[in-house]
């Protein structure tokens, strides 16, 4: 038999089944979808009927519905347990897009608050002070609190001893209270004391507490006490630049600067002592200006970018001198506001950041001379303000001495900035005008050192060196500045070829400064004490080697050892100018002779 033909065995083609419309014509044209239970508005209005069928659900949608049902059951059980809407009920609500079930898009209906960390939690800052925690007796705490206000508050001038009392600070802020007591302990017992080392870990914890508190409190501004605490830690910390900017951010969020206009207006409109002053503006202005000064110190002398500027005249701060709540410490603060504004203007001009032309020798001379005039006016005018102040007779001599020391420091840094702007580091290659600037810097450094050792008559008919005696209370910058000043005065003396007798005089003054520190019981800040001792020791070896007329190589070795001495603290923690200066003589005849000998 013949196999059947393929055409005989194949089935005839099936007739194409015509699709039956499932929706009315109007719904098809408008591409709407409706069902029997929920007809669309067009069908309801026209009376049309659609052919309905049960559409199978998407498996993913069914899964989300089961999850939502399970969450609803958990919410009900938690509501019964807590007796009120549970956290899940208020924080987790999932809804689906009814317009397009096929997309299966879940929508979270509530925003996540900033403090919500899901499975994580922030550590709560401690609310107990060091007395309640048993870390310190009340007697010691009172002693160290008083010690802080005997000198530390002059270097962190954002407090008022008449209102920031032991009981008041303790009741308002346990963190600020602990910080004041801790740094009072540092001033009284020294950095290496057992008491301060025990409290140092508490300072680190409070630093973390303050930053965490600022991060978590997004709905309300931080209290003024937190800003004061951050400023105090920044003044005595190696991380001062970072903490100062954190405090500045908090101050901006709080709006401390917003009350300055009303404060100035209240001072100008005052017609008599009975006119009431605003309750807070001076306290807030004091903290804001303290932040301004700290930012400028860390910028001009610490190398960080300046974060805040004065756009109006800094002389306006003098209006607050007549404020009835102004303290003698406020005079220090207001004078520094004006001084640092002058210094910042000069530094910006010399580095060319705010001038269109290059910093030419003529420009340098003009900037330096103009700034010297501004600094002299600043000194004479603030001395007159201090002489006219009848509220701080006991501190008059010390305040006047501090003005002169700050003036000498401003001139020293100005001249060294000018040398840096001239682009010459080797004194052997300097022009006459550049050498004149170097000589002026040396003169300012010598004056600064002599002022540190100035004896001041006190009210009890005795004399003392108040500046050295008060260094136990000093902030980190002051220790670094004094170590640098002694280094630079000795360095410039050698580089500029001072005679041996003059160098011996400078060394004698440096030894006297170290001796006064020891006599005052300074165990504070061992690193900068070591820098001072090393500076004097290296310079003394270089000078004695030259005076004994030893072999040339030996003398040059001692001198080079001192010239190359740059403490790492000045390289990485501070930005003091002039440390790159050197003296490399070029004897061209000897150079050619060497070439000839080699040939």
XYZ file of C-alpha atoms in Angstrom:
599
model
C 0.000 0.000 0.000
C 1.070 3.423 -0.648
C 1.560 5.562 2.322
C -1.129 8.067 2.753
C -0.452 11.449 1.312
C 0.469 14.110 3.822
C -2.259 16.253 2.506
C -4.779 13.545 3.254
C -3.682 13.063 6.882
C -3.453 16.773 7.815
C -6.466 18.328 9.538
C -8.240 21.090 7.763
C -7.294 24.554 9.082
C -9.439 25.740 11.943
C -11.606 28.721 11.255
C -10.340 31.835 13.091
C -12.657 32.517 15.959
C -13.878 36.052 16.080
C -13.142 37.780 19.415
C -16.231 38.756 21.303
C -15.940 42.282 22.680
C -15.782 42.346 26.446
C -16.613 46.026 26.806
C -19.027 48.428 25.239
C -17.955 50.518 22.266
C -17.588 53.713 24.272
C -15.354 52.041 26.826
C -13.232 50.501 24.072
C -12.794 53.862 22.339
C -11.800 55.630 25.542
C -9.697 52.668 26.686
C -11.448 52.595 30.054
C -11.807 49.471 32.107
C -14.776 48.741 34.345
C -16.234 45.705 36.025
C -19.663 44.551 37.088
C -19.381 45.725 40.636
C -17.796 49.074 39.770
C -19.036 50.260 36.363
C -17.264 53.243 34.932
C -18.931 56.646 34.915
C -19.506 56.481 31.138
C -21.509 53.269 31.401
C -23.516 54.646 34.295
C -24.396 57.799 32.339
C -25.218 56.123 29.005
C -26.815 52.931 30.290
C -24.473 50.782 28.211
C -23.615 47.331 29.403
C -20.289 45.567 29.128
C -19.603 41.873 28.909
C -17.907 41.107 32.219
C -15.560 38.341 33.151
C -13.462 37.610 36.240
C -9.881 38.588 35.576
C -7.249 36.461 37.359
C -5.209 38.454 39.896
C -1.536 39.086 39.486
C 0.456 36.769 41.839
C 2.614 39.677 43.008
C -0.444 41.713 43.882
C -1.872 38.790 45.863
C 1.403 38.540 47.777
C 1.333 42.238 48.735
C -2.305 41.876 49.814
C -1.372 38.969 52.102
C 1.478 41.048 53.609
C -0.868 43.975 54.152
C -3.394 41.688 55.832
C -0.697 40.258 58.122
C 0.473 43.762 59.060
C -3.095 44.757 59.810
C -3.417 41.821 62.196
C -0.192 42.773 63.951
C -1.423 46.361 64.266
C -4.670 45.213 65.862
C -2.804 43.116 68.439
C -0.407 45.980 69.263
C -3.327 48.396 69.618
C -4.896 46.050 72.163
C -1.562 45.757 74.012
C -0.744 49.498 74.152
C -4.298 50.717 74.460
C -3.638 53.294 71.715
C -2.575 53.382 68.056
C 0.689 51.473 67.893
C 3.937 52.706 66.326
C 3.366 50.310 63.449
C -0.087 51.742 62.807
C 1.231 55.297 62.679
C 4.503 54.581 60.855
C 3.742 51.803 58.358
C 0.866 52.205 55.969
C 1.128 50.645 52.515
C -1.314 51.426 49.712
C -1.613 50.274 46.115
C -2.292 52.145 42.924
C -5.939 51.491 42.086
C -5.570 52.934 38.607
C -3.138 50.300 37.449
C -3.024 47.066 39.423
C -0.685 45.525 36.884
C 2.110 47.883 37.937
C 2.049 46.472 41.501
C 3.677 49.614 42.841
C 3.698 49.955 46.624
C 3.524 53.492 47.996
C 4.737 54.381 51.475
C 2.208 56.869 52.773
C 4.234 58.531 55.532
C 7.633 60.288 55.463
C 10.398 58.801 57.563
C 11.372 61.234 60.362
C 15.071 62.204 60.524
C 15.498 60.551 63.927
C 14.159 57.187 62.751
C 16.997 54.705 62.278
C 14.939 51.532 61.799
C 16.825 48.864 63.786
C 19.286 51.382 65.263
C 19.057 53.878 68.100
C 21.089 56.958 69.047
C 22.766 57.104 72.428
C 20.982 59.497 74.734
C 23.288 62.220 76.187
C 23.824 62.018 79.905
C 21.662 64.277 82.034
C 23.596 63.890 85.285
C 26.555 66.109 86.150
C 29.874 64.880 87.470
C 28.850 65.465 91.083
C 25.711 63.336 90.762
C 27.724 60.688 88.899
C 30.233 60.469 91.754
C 33.196 61.544 89.606
C 33.909 64.614 91.693
C 33.047 65.897 95.139
C 31.026 69.080 95.422
C 33.903 70.755 97.265
C 36.359 70.076 94.423
C 33.758 71.044 91.825
C 33.194 74.416 93.506
C 36.943 75.027 93.733
C 37.555 74.227 90.062
C 34.475 76.175 88.963
C 35.883 79.268 90.687
C 39.311 78.571 89.148
C 37.779 78.629 85.669
C 36.374 82.119 86.292
C 39.736 83.340 87.598
C 41.278 83.202 84.128
C 39.849 80.686 81.633
C 36.838 82.893 80.993
C 39.223 85.638 79.774
C 40.404 83.334 76.981
C 36.861 82.098 76.241
C 35.028 85.406 76.806
C 31.448 84.163 76.407
C 30.458 84.062 80.080
C 29.259 86.532 82.678
C 30.428 85.573 86.194
C 27.517 87.487 87.731
C 24.924 85.279 86.030
C 26.869 82.128 85.177
C 27.154 81.038 88.791
C 27.756 77.560 90.156
C 24.097 76.873 90.941
C 22.786 78.548 87.784
C 24.991 76.679 85.314
C 24.482 73.383 87.153
C 20.698 73.787 86.902
C 20.666 74.907 83.246
C 23.130 72.487 81.614
C 24.918 69.524 83.140
C 27.242 69.316 80.110
C 28.345 72.960 80.315
C 28.771 72.603 84.071
C 31.014 69.543 83.655
C 33.115 71.272 80.986
C 33.680 74.370 83.125
C 34.681 72.257 86.122
C 36.972 70.050 84.006
C 38.941 72.920 82.489
C 39.058 74.618 85.871
C 40.658 71.415 87.126
C 43.119 71.563 84.218
C 44.150 75.092 85.183
C 44.422 74.284 88.886
C 46.166 70.901 88.789
C 47.792 70.699 85.332
C 47.340 68.471 82.317
C 49.231 65.518 83.793
C 47.374 65.494 87.109
C 45.366 62.430 88.051
C 42.241 64.522 88.592
C 42.286 66.042 85.118
C 43.127 62.762 83.398
C 40.116 61.228 85.116
C 37.871 64.015 83.786
C 39.369 64.019 80.279
C 37.346 60.978 79.200
C 34.247 62.855 80.374
C 35.172 65.750 78.068
C 35.401 63.383 75.102
C 32.000 61.913 75.933
C 30.437 65.365 76.222
C 31.944 66.378 72.873
C 30.186 63.413 71.314
C 26.995 64.193 73.257
C 26.888 67.756 71.959
C 27.353 66.787 68.324
C 24.769 63.992 68.577
C 22.319 66.343 70.235
C 22.737 68.886 67.443
C 22.237 66.152 64.844
C 19.074 64.796 66.475
C 17.341 68.082 67.378
C 16.161 69.135 63.945
C 12.868 70.568 65.155
C 14.190 73.066 67.713
C 17.310 75.251 67.939
C 20.014 74.214 70.409
C 20.256 76.045 73.731
C 22.862 78.755 74.173
C 24.637 76.619 76.774
C 25.446 73.965 74.152
C 27.114 76.582 71.951
C 29.127 77.890 74.906
C 30.191 74.333 75.724
C 31.318 73.625 72.151
C 33.297 76.882 72.048
C 35.062 76.056 75.309
C 36.073 72.598 74.105
C 37.189 74.037 70.747
C 39.438 76.562 72.515
C 41.273 73.885 74.490
C 41.181 71.065 71.930
C 43.422 69.902 69.095
C 40.276 69.656 66.948
C 39.325 73.269 67.581
C 38.790 74.180 63.917
C 36.147 71.487 63.424
C 34.332 72.125 66.707
C 34.332 75.887 66.132
C 32.506 75.408 62.833
C 30.021 73.058 64.518
C 29.360 75.740 67.134
C 29.029 78.362 64.383
C 26.449 76.220 62.572
C 24.464 75.881 65.802
C 24.667 79.647 66.381
C 23.371 80.352 62.881
C 20.499 77.891 63.396
C 19.680 79.575 66.698
C 19.787 83.023 65.092
C 22.261 84.625 67.501
C 23.296 87.311 65.018
C 19.686 88.335 64.339
C 19.438 90.261 67.592
C 22.458 92.505 66.992
C 20.487 95.245 65.232
C 17.959 95.492 68.051
C 20.786 95.439 70.594
C 22.570 98.351 68.924
C 19.277 100.196 68.639
C 18.565 99.730 72.344
C 22.003 101.122 73.227
C 21.639 104.151 70.959
C 18.105 104.929 72.176
C 18.974 104.647 75.845
C 18.385 107.969 77.614
C 19.104 106.975 81.165
C 19.936 104.092 83.518
C 16.243 103.365 84.103
C 15.618 102.334 80.494
C 15.317 98.518 80.518
C 17.631 96.555 78.236
C 16.526 93.511 76.261
C 16.830 90.398 78.456
C 19.045 88.259 76.204
C 20.636 90.191 73.327
C 23.923 91.092 75.073
C 24.373 87.521 76.282
C 23.713 86.224 72.776
C 25.885 88.928 71.159
C 28.733 87.988 73.487
C 28.582 84.369 72.300
C 28.296 85.396 68.636
C 31.292 87.751 68.799
C 33.227 85.106 70.721
C 32.611 82.699 67.845
C 33.743 85.362 65.393
C 37.053 85.876 67.230
C 37.679 82.145 67.628
C 36.988 81.554 63.925
C 39.434 84.311 62.955
C 42.154 83.031 65.282
C 41.864 79.536 63.837
C 41.777 81.023 60.330
C 44.572 83.599 60.508
C 46.883 81.540 62.717
C 45.556 78.005 62.303
C 45.197 77.764 58.541
C 41.493 76.901 58.328
C 39.275 78.809 55.864
C 37.518 81.698 57.516
C 33.823 80.904 57.943
C 32.369 84.300 58.893
C 33.134 87.899 57.904
C 32.001 91.345 58.999
C 30.464 93.202 56.075
C 29.909 96.426 58.020
C 32.478 98.409 59.997
C 33.863 96.420 62.960
C 34.021 99.703 64.906
C 30.282 99.371 65.527
C 31.052 96.961 68.338
C 32.254 99.957 70.377
C 28.614 100.961 70.836
C 28.287 98.040 73.256
C 30.966 99.486 75.556
C 28.274 101.709 77.111
C 25.839 98.836 77.656
C 24.819 98.655 81.303
C 25.417 94.878 81.486
C 28.842 95.017 79.862
C 31.668 93.409 81.855
C 35.419 94.065 81.920
C 35.933 90.797 80.018
C 33.656 92.137 77.290
C 36.219 94.898 76.676
C 38.774 92.219 75.806
C 36.290 90.586 73.469
C 35.186 93.741 71.664
C 38.790 94.877 71.173
C 39.677 91.490 69.647
C 36.684 91.661 67.292
C 38.056 94.861 65.806
C 41.686 93.705 65.823
C 41.007 90.414 64.038
C 38.876 92.150 61.426
C 41.857 94.421 60.640
C 44.198 91.438 60.487
C 41.892 89.476 58.187
C 41.655 92.400 55.753
C 45.444 92.705 55.617
C 45.974 88.957 55.202
C 43.418 88.760 52.398
C 45.029 91.701 50.592
C 48.554 90.317 50.890
C 47.592 86.887 49.608
C 45.840 88.463 46.625
C 42.457 86.861 47.268
C 40.563 90.138 47.206
C 42.694 92.280 44.879
C 42.667 92.199 41.099
C 46.320 93.070 40.558
C 49.322 90.996 41.546
C 50.930 91.648 44.904
C 53.795 93.823 43.691
C 56.443 95.383 45.981
C 54.578 98.695 45.852
C 51.300 96.963 46.730
C 52.943 95.165 49.632
C 54.384 98.430 50.942
C 51.016 100.181 50.632
C 49.130 97.360 52.379
C 51.666 97.098 55.202
C 51.808 100.850 55.845
C 48.025 101.179 55.800
C 47.598 98.253 58.186
C 50.269 99.602 60.538
C 48.307 102.863 60.737
C 45.064 100.973 61.454
C 46.795 98.939 64.171
C 48.263 102.025 65.831
C 44.850 103.723 65.838
C 43.329 100.552 67.260
C 45.861 100.457 70.115
C 45.594 104.126 71.087
C 41.782 104.197 70.891
C 41.264 101.032 72.917
C 43.800 102.183 75.494
C 41.695 105.334 75.863
C 38.538 103.212 76.223
C 40.219 101.121 78.870
C 41.477 104.172 80.781
C 37.969 105.599 80.720
C 36.405 102.438 82.127
C 35.669 102.691 85.823
C 34.302 99.161 86.226
C 37.551 97.187 86.088
C 40.153 99.128 88.052
C 41.692 95.902 89.397
C 42.315 94.581 85.886
C 43.413 97.839 84.257
C 47.167 97.034 84.231
C 46.630 93.522 82.881
C 44.191 94.609 80.179
C 46.497 97.410 79.009
C 49.426 94.981 78.839
C 47.334 92.513 76.846
C 46.476 95.227 74.324
C 50.168 95.926 73.742
C 50.977 92.205 73.417
C 48.194 91.719 70.881
C 49.413 94.773 68.964
C 52.964 93.395 68.796
C 51.662 90.000 67.651
C 49.591 91.642 64.908
C 52.622 93.587 63.621
C 54.853 90.485 63.732
C 52.444 88.359 61.689
C 51.772 91.250 59.289
C 55.459 91.641 58.451
C 55.930 87.891 58.070
C 52.891 87.671 55.768
C 54.434 90.468 53.712
C 57.708 88.528 53.408
C 55.777 85.458 52.293
C 53.867 87.532 49.715
C 57.174 88.836 48.304
C 58.076 85.273 47.327
C 61.605 85.258 48.755
C 62.631 82.763 51.430
C 66.409 83.133 51.294
C 67.447 86.234 53.204
C 70.750 86.300 51.305
C 68.800 87.088 48.107
C 66.476 89.734 49.534
C 66.276 93.275 48.241
C 66.706 96.219 50.582
C 62.945 96.665 50.966
C 62.448 92.973 51.710
C 65.239 93.048 54.262
C 63.602 96.079 55.909
C 60.406 94.043 56.301
C 62.418 91.204 57.870
C 64.063 93.637 60.304
C 60.655 95.069 61.240
C 59.399 91.532 61.920
C 62.423 90.856 64.138
C 61.810 94.077 66.063
C 58.148 93.161 66.639
C 59.151 89.667 67.798
C 61.664 91.105 70.277
C 59.078 93.549 71.605
C 56.565 90.724 71.983
C 59.010 88.644 74.036
C 59.883 91.606 76.269
C 56.202 92.358 76.864
C 55.654 88.767 77.990
C 58.192 89.404 80.732
C 56.881 92.847 81.739
C 56.383 93.463 85.458
C 53.101 95.207 86.241
C 52.392 97.080 89.501
C 49.420 95.581 91.301
C 46.984 97.073 93.832
C 48.829 95.553 96.806
C 51.966 97.572 95.907
C 53.692 94.501 94.492
C 54.822 93.738 90.974
C 54.360 90.550 89.010
C 54.451 89.154 85.494
C 50.714 88.690 85.043
C 50.910 87.360 81.521
C 53.110 84.404 82.429
C 51.182 83.771 85.644
C 47.897 83.601 83.720
C 49.167 81.136 81.128
C 47.837 78.300 83.273
C 44.378 79.363 82.081
C 45.374 79.845 78.434
C 43.761 78.202 75.439
C 45.743 76.017 73.048
C 46.473 78.828 70.593
C 48.148 81.034 73.223
C 50.609 78.302 74.172
C 51.447 77.672 70.528
C 51.792 81.399 69.798
C 54.275 81.978 72.614
C 56.381 78.978 71.618
C 56.438 80.268 68.040
C 57.375 83.816 69.097
C 60.433 82.633 70.981
C 61.423 80.422 68.057
C 61.051 83.212 65.491
C 62.825 85.898 67.549
C 65.890 83.654 67.888
C 65.696 82.496 64.293
C 65.490 85.992 62.813
C 68.365 87.112 65.035
C 70.624 84.426 63.563
C 69.395 84.789 59.965
C 69.806 88.564 59.958
C 73.309 88.361 61.447
C 72.776 89.894 64.893
C 75.991 90.249 66.908
C 76.625 87.538 69.533
C 75.881 89.877 72.454
C 72.411 90.592 71.070
C 71.726 86.890 70.564
C 72.860 86.159 74.123
C 70.396 88.787 75.360
C 67.545 87.104 73.473
C 68.570 83.729 74.875
C 68.619 85.180 78.398
C 65.062 86.449 77.946
C 63.967 83.055 76.610
C 65.505 81.312 79.632
C 63.752 83.803 81.910
C 60.421 83.014 80.287
C 60.948 79.288 80.846
C 61.998 79.960 84.441
C 58.866 82.019 85.131
C 56.736 79.207 83.769
C 58.396 76.743 86.138
C 58.050 79.165 89.048
C 54.334 79.567 88.343
C 53.931 75.788 88.544
C 53.093 75.297 84.889
C 52.629 71.645 84.161
C 50.208 72.674 81.451
C 50.720 71.664 77.857
C 53.860 69.598 77.948
C 54.249 69.536 74.144
C 54.739 73.301 73.853
C 57.000 73.373 76.906
C 59.175 70.854 75.074
C 59.160 73.052 71.965
C 60.310 76.044 74.006
C 63.112 74.074 75.635
C 64.288 72.583 72.322
C 64.213 76.000 70.634
C 66.420 77.597 73.270
C 68.769 74.605 73.402
C 69.356 74.432 69.639
C 69.863 78.177 69.321
C 72.258 78.237 72.254
C 74.433 75.540 70.721
C 74.594 77.413 67.408
C 75.529 80.723 69.074
C 78.155 79.205 71.362
C 79.718 77.327 68.461
C 80.092 80.580 66.521
C 81.431 82.494 69.530
C 84.129 79.915 70.242
C 85.382 80.298 66.670
C 85.303 76.582 66.181
C 85.920 74.984 62.853
C 83.768 76.368 60.058
C 82.026 73.073 59.371
C 81.110 72.617 63.031
C 79.681 76.122 63.320
C 77.734 75.744 60.091
C 76.404 72.389 61.328
C 75.026 73.909 64.533
C 73.529 76.853 62.676
C 71.932 74.610 60.063
C 70.498 72.390 62.785
C 68.695 75.379 64.308
C 67.536 76.767 60.938
C 65.983 73.421 60.009
C 64.175 73.087 63.350
C 60.438 73.350 62.605
C 58.266 71.609 65.232
C 55.649 69.315 63.724
C 52.934 71.081 65.732
C 53.586 74.236 63.705
C 53.557 72.318 60.452
C 50.285 70.414 60.919
C 48.263 72.172 63.648
C 49.064 75.856 63.061
C 49.900 78.097 60.128
C 52.449 80.507 61.552
C 54.350 82.489 58.891
C 58.101 82.853 58.558
C 59.192 79.310 59.402
C 60.365 78.818 55.796
C 62.927 81.628 56.021
C 66.551 80.588 55.627
C 69.987 81.971 54.856
C 71.931 80.307 52.043
C 74.915 82.473 50.985
C 76.255 82.262 47.444
C 79.955 82.943 46.999
C 80.289 82.983 43.204
C 84.098 83.125 43.247
C 84.297 79.969 45.357
C 81.747 78.351 43.095
C 83.800 79.014 39.954
C 86.978 77.961 41.742
C 85.339 74.657 42.599
C 84.398 74.150 38.967
C 87.953 74.936 37.925
C 89.414 72.535 40.461
C 87.099 69.803 39.300
C 88.105 70.379 35.709
